[in-house]
mmCIF file with all atom_site columns, C-alpha atoms in Angstrom:
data_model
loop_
_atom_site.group_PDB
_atom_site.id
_atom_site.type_symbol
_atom_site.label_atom_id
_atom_site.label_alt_id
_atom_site.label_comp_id
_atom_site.label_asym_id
_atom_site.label_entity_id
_atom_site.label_seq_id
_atom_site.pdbx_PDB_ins_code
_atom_site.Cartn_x
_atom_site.Cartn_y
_atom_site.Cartn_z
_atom_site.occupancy
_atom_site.B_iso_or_equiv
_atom_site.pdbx_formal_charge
_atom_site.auth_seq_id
_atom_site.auth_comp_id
_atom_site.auth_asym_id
_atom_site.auth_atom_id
_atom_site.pdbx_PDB_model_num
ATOM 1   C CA . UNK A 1 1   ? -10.172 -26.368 26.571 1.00 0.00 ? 1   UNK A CA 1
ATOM 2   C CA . UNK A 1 2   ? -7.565  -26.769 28.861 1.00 0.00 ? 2   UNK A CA 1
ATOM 3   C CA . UNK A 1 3   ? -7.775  -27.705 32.488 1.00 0.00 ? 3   UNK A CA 1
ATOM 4   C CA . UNK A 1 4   ? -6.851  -24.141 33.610 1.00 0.00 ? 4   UNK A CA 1
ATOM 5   C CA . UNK A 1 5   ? -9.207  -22.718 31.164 1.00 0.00 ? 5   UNK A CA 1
ATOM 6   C CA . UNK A 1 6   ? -8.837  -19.847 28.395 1.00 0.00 ? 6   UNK A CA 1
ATOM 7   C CA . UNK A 1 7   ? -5.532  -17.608 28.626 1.00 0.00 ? 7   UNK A CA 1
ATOM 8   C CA . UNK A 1 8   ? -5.581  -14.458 27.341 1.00 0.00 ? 8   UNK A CA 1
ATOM 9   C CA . UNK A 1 9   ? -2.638  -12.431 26.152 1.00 0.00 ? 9   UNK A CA 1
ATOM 10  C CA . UNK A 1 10  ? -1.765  -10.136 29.145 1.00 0.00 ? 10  UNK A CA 1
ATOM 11  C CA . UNK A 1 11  ? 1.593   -8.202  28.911 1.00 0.00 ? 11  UNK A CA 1
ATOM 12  C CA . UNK A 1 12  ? 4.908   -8.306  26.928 1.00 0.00 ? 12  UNK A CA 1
ATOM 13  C CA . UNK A 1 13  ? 8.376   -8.261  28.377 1.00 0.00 ? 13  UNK A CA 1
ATOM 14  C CA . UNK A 1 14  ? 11.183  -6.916  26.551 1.00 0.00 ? 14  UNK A CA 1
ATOM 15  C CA . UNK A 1 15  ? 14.833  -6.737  27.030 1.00 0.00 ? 15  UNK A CA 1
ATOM 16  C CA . UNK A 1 16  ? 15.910  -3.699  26.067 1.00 0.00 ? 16  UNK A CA 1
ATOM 17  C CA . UNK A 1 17  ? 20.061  -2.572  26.039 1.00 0.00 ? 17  UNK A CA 1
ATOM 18  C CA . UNK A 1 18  ? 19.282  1.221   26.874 1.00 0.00 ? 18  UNK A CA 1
ATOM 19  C CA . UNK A 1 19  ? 15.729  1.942   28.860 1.00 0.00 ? 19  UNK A CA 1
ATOM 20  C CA . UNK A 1 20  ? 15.927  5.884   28.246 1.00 0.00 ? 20  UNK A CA 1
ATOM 21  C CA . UNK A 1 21  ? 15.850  5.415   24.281 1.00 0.00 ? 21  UNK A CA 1
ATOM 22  C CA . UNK A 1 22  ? 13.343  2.535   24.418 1.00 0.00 ? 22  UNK A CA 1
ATOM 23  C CA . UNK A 1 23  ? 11.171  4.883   26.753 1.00 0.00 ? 23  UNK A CA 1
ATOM 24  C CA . UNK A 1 24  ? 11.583  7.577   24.197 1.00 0.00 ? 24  UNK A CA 1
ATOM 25  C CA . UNK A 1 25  ? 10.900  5.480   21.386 1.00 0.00 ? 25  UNK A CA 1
ATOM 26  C CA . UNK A 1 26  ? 7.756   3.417   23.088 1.00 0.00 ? 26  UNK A CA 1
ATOM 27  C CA . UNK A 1 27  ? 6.732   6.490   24.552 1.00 0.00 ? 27  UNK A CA 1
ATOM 28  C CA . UNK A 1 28  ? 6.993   9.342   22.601 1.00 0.00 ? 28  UNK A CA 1
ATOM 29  C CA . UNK A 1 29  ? 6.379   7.714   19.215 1.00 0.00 ? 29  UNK A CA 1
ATOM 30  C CA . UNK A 1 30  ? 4.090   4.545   19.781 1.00 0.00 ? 30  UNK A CA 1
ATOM 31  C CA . UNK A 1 31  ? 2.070   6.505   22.819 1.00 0.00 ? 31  UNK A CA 1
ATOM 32  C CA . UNK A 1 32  ? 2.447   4.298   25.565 1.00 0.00 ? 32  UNK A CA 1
ATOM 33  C CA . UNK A 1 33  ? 2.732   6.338   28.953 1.00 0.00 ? 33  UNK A CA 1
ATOM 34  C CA . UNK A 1 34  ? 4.931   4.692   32.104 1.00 0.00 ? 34  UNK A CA 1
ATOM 35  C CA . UNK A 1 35  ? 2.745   3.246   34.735 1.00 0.00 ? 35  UNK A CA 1
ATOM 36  C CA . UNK A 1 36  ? 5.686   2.123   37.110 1.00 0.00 ? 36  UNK A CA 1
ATOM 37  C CA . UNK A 1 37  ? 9.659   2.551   36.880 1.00 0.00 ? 37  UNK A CA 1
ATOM 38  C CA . UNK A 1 38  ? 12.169  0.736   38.481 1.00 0.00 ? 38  UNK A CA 1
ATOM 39  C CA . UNK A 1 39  ? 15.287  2.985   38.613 1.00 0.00 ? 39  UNK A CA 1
ATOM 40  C CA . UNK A 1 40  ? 17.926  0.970   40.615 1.00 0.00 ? 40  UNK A CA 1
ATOM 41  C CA . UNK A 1 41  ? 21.168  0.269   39.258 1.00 0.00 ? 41  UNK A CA 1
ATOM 42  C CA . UNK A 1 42  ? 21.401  -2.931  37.938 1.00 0.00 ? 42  UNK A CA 1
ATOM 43  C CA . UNK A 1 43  ? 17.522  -3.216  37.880 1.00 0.00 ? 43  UNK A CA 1
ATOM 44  C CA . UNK A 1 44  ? 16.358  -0.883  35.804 1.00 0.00 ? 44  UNK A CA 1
ATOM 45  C CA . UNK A 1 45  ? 12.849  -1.395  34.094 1.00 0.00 ? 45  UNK A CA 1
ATOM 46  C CA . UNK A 1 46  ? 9.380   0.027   32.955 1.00 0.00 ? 46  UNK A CA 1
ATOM 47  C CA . UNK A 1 47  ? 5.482   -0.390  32.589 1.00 0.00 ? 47  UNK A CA 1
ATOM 48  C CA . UNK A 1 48  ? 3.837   0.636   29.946 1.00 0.00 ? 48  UNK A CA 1
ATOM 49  C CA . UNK A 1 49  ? 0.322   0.912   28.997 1.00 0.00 ? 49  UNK A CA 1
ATOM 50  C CA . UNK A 1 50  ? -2.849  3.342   28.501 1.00 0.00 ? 50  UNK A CA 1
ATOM 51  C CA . UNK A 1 51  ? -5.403  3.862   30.948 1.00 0.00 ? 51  UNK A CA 1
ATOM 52  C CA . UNK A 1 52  ? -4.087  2.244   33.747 1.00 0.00 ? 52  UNK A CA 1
ATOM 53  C CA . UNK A 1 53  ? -4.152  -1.032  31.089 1.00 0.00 ? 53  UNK A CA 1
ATOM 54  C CA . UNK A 1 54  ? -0.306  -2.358  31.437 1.00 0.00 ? 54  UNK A CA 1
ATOM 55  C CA . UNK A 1 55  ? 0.645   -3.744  27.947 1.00 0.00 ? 55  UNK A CA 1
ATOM 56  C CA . UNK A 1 56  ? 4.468   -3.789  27.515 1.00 0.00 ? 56  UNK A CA 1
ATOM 57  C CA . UNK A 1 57  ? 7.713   -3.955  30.185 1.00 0.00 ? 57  UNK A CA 1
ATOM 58  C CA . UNK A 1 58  ? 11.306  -3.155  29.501 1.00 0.00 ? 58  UNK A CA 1
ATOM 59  C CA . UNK A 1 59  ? 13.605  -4.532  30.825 1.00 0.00 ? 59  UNK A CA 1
ATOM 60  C CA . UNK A 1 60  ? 17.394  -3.245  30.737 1.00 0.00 ? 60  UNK A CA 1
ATOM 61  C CA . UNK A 1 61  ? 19.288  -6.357  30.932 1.00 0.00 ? 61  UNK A CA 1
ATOM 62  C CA . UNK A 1 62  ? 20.120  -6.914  27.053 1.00 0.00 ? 62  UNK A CA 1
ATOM 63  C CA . UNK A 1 63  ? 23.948  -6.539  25.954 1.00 0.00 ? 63  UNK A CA 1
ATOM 64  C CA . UNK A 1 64  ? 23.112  -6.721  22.203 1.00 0.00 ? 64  UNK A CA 1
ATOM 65  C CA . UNK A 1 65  ? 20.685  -6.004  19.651 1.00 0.00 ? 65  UNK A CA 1
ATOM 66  C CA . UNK A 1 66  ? 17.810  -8.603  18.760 1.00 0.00 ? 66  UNK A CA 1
ATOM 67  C CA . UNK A 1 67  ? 18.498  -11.832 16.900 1.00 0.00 ? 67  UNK A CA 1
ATOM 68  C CA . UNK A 1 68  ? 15.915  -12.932 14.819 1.00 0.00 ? 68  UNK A CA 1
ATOM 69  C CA . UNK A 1 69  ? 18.180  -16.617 14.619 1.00 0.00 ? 69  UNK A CA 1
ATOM 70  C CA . UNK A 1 70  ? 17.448  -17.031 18.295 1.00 0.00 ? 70  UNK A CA 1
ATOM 71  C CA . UNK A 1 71  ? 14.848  -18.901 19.808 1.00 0.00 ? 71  UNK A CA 1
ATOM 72  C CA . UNK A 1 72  ? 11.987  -16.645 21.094 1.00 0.00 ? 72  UNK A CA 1
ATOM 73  C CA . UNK A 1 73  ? 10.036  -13.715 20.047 1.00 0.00 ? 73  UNK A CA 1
ATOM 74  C CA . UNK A 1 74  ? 9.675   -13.324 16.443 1.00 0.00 ? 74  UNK A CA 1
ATOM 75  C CA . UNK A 1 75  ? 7.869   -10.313 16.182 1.00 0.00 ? 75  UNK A CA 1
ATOM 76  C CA . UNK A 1 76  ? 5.631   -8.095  18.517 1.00 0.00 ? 76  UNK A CA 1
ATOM 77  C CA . UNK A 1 77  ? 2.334   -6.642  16.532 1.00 0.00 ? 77  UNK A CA 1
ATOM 78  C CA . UNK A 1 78  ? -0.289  -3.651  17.876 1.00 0.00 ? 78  UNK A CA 1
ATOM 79  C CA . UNK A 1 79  ? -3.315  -2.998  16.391 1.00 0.00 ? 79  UNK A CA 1
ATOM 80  C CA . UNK A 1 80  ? -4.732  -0.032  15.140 1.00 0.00 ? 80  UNK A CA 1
ATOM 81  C CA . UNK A 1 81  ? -8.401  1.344   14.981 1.00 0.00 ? 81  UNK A CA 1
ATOM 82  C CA . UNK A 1 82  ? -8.047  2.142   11.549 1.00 0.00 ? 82  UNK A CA 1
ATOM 83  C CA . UNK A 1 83  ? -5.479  1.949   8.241  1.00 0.00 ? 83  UNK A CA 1
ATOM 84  C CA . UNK A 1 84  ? -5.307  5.558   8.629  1.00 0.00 ? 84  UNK A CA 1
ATOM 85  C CA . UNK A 1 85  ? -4.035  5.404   11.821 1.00 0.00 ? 85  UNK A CA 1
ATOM 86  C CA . UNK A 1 86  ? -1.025  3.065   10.453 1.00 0.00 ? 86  UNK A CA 1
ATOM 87  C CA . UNK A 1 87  ? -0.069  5.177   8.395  1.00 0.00 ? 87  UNK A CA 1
ATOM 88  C CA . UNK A 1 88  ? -0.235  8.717   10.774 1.00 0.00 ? 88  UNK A CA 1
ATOM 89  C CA . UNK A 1 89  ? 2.163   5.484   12.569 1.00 0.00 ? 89  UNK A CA 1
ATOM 90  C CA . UNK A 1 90  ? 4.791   5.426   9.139  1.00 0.00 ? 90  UNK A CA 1
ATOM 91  C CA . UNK A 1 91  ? 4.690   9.280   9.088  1.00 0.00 ? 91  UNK A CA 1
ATOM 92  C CA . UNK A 1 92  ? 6.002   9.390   12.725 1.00 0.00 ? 92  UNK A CA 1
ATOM 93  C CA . UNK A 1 93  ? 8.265   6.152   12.386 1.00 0.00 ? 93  UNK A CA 1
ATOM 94  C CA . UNK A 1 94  ? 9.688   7.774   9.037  1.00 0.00 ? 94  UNK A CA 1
ATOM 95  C CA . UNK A 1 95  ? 10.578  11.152  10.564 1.00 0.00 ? 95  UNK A CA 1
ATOM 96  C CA . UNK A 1 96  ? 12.659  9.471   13.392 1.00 0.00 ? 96  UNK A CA 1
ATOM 97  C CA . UNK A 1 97  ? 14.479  7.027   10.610 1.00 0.00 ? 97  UNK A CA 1
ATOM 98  C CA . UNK A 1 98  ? 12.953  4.159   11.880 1.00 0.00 ? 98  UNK A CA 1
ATOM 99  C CA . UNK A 1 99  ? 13.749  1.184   10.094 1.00 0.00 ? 99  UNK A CA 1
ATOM 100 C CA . UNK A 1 100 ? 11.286  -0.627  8.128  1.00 0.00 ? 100 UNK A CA 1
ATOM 101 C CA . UNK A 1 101 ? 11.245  -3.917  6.235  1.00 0.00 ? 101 UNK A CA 1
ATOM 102 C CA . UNK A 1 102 ? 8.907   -3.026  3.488  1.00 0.00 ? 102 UNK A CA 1
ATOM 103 C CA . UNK A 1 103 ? 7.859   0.380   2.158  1.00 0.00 ? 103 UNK A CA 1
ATOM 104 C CA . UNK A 1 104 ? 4.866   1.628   3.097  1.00 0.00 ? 104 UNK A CA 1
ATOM 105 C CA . UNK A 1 105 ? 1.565   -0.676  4.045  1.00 0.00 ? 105 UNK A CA 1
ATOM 106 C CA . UNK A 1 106 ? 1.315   -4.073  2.493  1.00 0.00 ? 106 UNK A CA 1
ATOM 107 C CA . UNK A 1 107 ? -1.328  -6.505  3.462  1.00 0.00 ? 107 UNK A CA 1
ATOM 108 C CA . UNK A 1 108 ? -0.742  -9.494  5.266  1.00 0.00 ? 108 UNK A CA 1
ATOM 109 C CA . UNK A 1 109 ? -0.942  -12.158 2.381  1.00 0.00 ? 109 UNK A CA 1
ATOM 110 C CA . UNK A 1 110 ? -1.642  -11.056 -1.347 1.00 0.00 ? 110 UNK A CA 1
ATOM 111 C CA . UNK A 1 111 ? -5.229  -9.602  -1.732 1.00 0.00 ? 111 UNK A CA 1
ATOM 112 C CA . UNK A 1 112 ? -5.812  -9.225  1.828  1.00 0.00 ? 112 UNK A CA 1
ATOM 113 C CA . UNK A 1 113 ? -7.650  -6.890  3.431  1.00 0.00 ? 113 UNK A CA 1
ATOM 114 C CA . UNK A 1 114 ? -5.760  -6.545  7.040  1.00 0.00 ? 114 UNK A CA 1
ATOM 115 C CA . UNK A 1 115 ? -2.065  -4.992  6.585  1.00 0.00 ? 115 UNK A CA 1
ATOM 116 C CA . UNK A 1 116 ? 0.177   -2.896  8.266  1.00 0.00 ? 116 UNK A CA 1
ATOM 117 C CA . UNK A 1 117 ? 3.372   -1.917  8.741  1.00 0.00 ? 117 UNK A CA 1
ATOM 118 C CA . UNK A 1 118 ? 6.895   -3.831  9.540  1.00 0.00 ? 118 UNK A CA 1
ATOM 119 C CA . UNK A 1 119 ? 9.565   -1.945  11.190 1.00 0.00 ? 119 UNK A CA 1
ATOM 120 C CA . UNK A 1 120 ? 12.383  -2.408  14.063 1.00 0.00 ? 120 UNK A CA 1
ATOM 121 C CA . UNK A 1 121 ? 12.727  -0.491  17.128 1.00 0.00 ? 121 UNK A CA 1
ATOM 122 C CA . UNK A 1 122 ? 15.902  0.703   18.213 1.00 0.00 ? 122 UNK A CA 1
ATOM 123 C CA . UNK A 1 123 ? 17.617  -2.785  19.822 1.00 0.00 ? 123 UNK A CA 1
ATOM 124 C CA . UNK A 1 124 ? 16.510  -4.305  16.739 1.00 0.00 ? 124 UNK A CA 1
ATOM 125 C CA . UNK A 1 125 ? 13.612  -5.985  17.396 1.00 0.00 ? 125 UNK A CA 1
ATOM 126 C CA . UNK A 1 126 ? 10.836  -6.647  14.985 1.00 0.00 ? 126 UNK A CA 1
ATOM 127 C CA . UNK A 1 127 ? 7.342   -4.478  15.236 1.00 0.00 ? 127 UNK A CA 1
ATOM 128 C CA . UNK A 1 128 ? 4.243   -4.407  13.606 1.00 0.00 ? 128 UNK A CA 1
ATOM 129 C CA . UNK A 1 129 ? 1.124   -2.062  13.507 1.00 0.00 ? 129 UNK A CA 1
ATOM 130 C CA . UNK A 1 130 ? -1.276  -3.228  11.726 1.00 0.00 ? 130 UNK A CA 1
ATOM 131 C CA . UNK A 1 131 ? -5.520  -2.683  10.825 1.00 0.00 ? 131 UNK A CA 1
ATOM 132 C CA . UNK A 1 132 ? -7.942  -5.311  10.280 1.00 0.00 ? 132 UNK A CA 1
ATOM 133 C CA . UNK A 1 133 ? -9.099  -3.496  7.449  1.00 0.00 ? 133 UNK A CA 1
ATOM 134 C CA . UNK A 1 134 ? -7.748  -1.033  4.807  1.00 0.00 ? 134 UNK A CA 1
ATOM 135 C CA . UNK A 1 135 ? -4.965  -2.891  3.204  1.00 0.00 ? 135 UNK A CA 1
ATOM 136 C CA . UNK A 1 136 ? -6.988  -3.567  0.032  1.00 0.00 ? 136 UNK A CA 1
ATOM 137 C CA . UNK A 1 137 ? -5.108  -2.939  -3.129 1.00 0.00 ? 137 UNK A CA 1
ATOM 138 C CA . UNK A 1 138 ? -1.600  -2.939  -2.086 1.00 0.00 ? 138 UNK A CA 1
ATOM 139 C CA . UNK A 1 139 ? 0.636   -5.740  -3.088 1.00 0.00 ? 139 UNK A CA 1
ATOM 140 C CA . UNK A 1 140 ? 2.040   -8.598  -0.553 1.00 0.00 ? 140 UNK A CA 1
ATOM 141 C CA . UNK A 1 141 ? 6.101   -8.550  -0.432 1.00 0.00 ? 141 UNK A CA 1
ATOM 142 C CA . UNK A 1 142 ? 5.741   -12.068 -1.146 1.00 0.00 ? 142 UNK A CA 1
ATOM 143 C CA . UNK A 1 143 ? 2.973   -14.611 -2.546 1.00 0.00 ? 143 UNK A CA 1
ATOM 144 C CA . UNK A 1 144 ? 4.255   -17.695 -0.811 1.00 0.00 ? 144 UNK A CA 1
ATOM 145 C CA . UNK A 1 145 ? 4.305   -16.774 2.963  1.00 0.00 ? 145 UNK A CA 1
ATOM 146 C CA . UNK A 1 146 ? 2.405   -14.544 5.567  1.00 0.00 ? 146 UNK A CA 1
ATOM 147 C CA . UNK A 1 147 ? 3.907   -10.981 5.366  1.00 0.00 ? 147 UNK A CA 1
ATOM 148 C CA . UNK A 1 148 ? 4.595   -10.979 9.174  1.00 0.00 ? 148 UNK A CA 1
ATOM 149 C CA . UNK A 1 149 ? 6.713   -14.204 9.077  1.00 0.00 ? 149 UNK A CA 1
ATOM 150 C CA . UNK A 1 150 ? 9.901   -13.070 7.261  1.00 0.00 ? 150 UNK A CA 1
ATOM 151 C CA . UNK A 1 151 ? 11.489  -9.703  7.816  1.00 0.00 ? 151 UNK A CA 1
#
């Protein structure tokens, strides 16, 4: 153990290059409601979370989409309660014309039982929702490598 003891995960920061269609697309189709807005020019961001709980901030300050060549976050993953609940997730995601990088839920290494699914908001960057459970049966994109480490 370290000497400042255990660290747990608290929120994410994202840059984002338009707030209003990250807040739509955070909000309205992965659920997370805006705790706190900054709305001056220049310095515009938000909190999101549920129940009070702040999980994610977006920051307006990007002038491109994600690189996945950069240094940095690879991918950001939430997790579900259940693998139906992923894929109620794909349904939404799909009607919007999300992107994905696979079709439909795969698990995360071949004859796993935790999967999800791998998709890109709208800047680019690189989501996951996954379940612990429920990904039985389906087949891994790949045999060689975690599912979450290439797309």
């Amino acid at each position: 153990m370290s000497a400042i003891g255990t660290l747990n995960t608290g929120h994410i920061g994202l840059n984002v290059t338009d707030l209003e269609r990250s807040l739509d697309f955070y909000g309205e189709v992965l659920g997370f409601e805006v705790l706190g807005e900054g709305k001056e020019e220049g310095r515009r961001y938000a909190f999101l979370g549920r129940g009070g709980q702040l999980v994610l901030t977006l920051w307006q300050q990007a002038e491109g989409a994600y690189a996945s060549t950069r240094a940095g976050l690879h991918h950001l993953a939430f997790e579900a309660e259940s693998i139906e609940r992923v894929r109620a997730a794909e349904t939404a995601l799909k009607e919007r014309g999300t992107s994905f990088a696979y079709e439909g839920v795969v698990p995360h290494a071949e004859g796993g039982a935790s999967g999800g699914i791998f998709f890109h908001d709208p800047d680019g960057t690189r989501l996951e929702i996954y379940a612990k459970t429920g990904a039985e049966g389906t087949e891994a994109p790949t045999e060689s490598a975690p599912t979450c480490g290439f797309f």
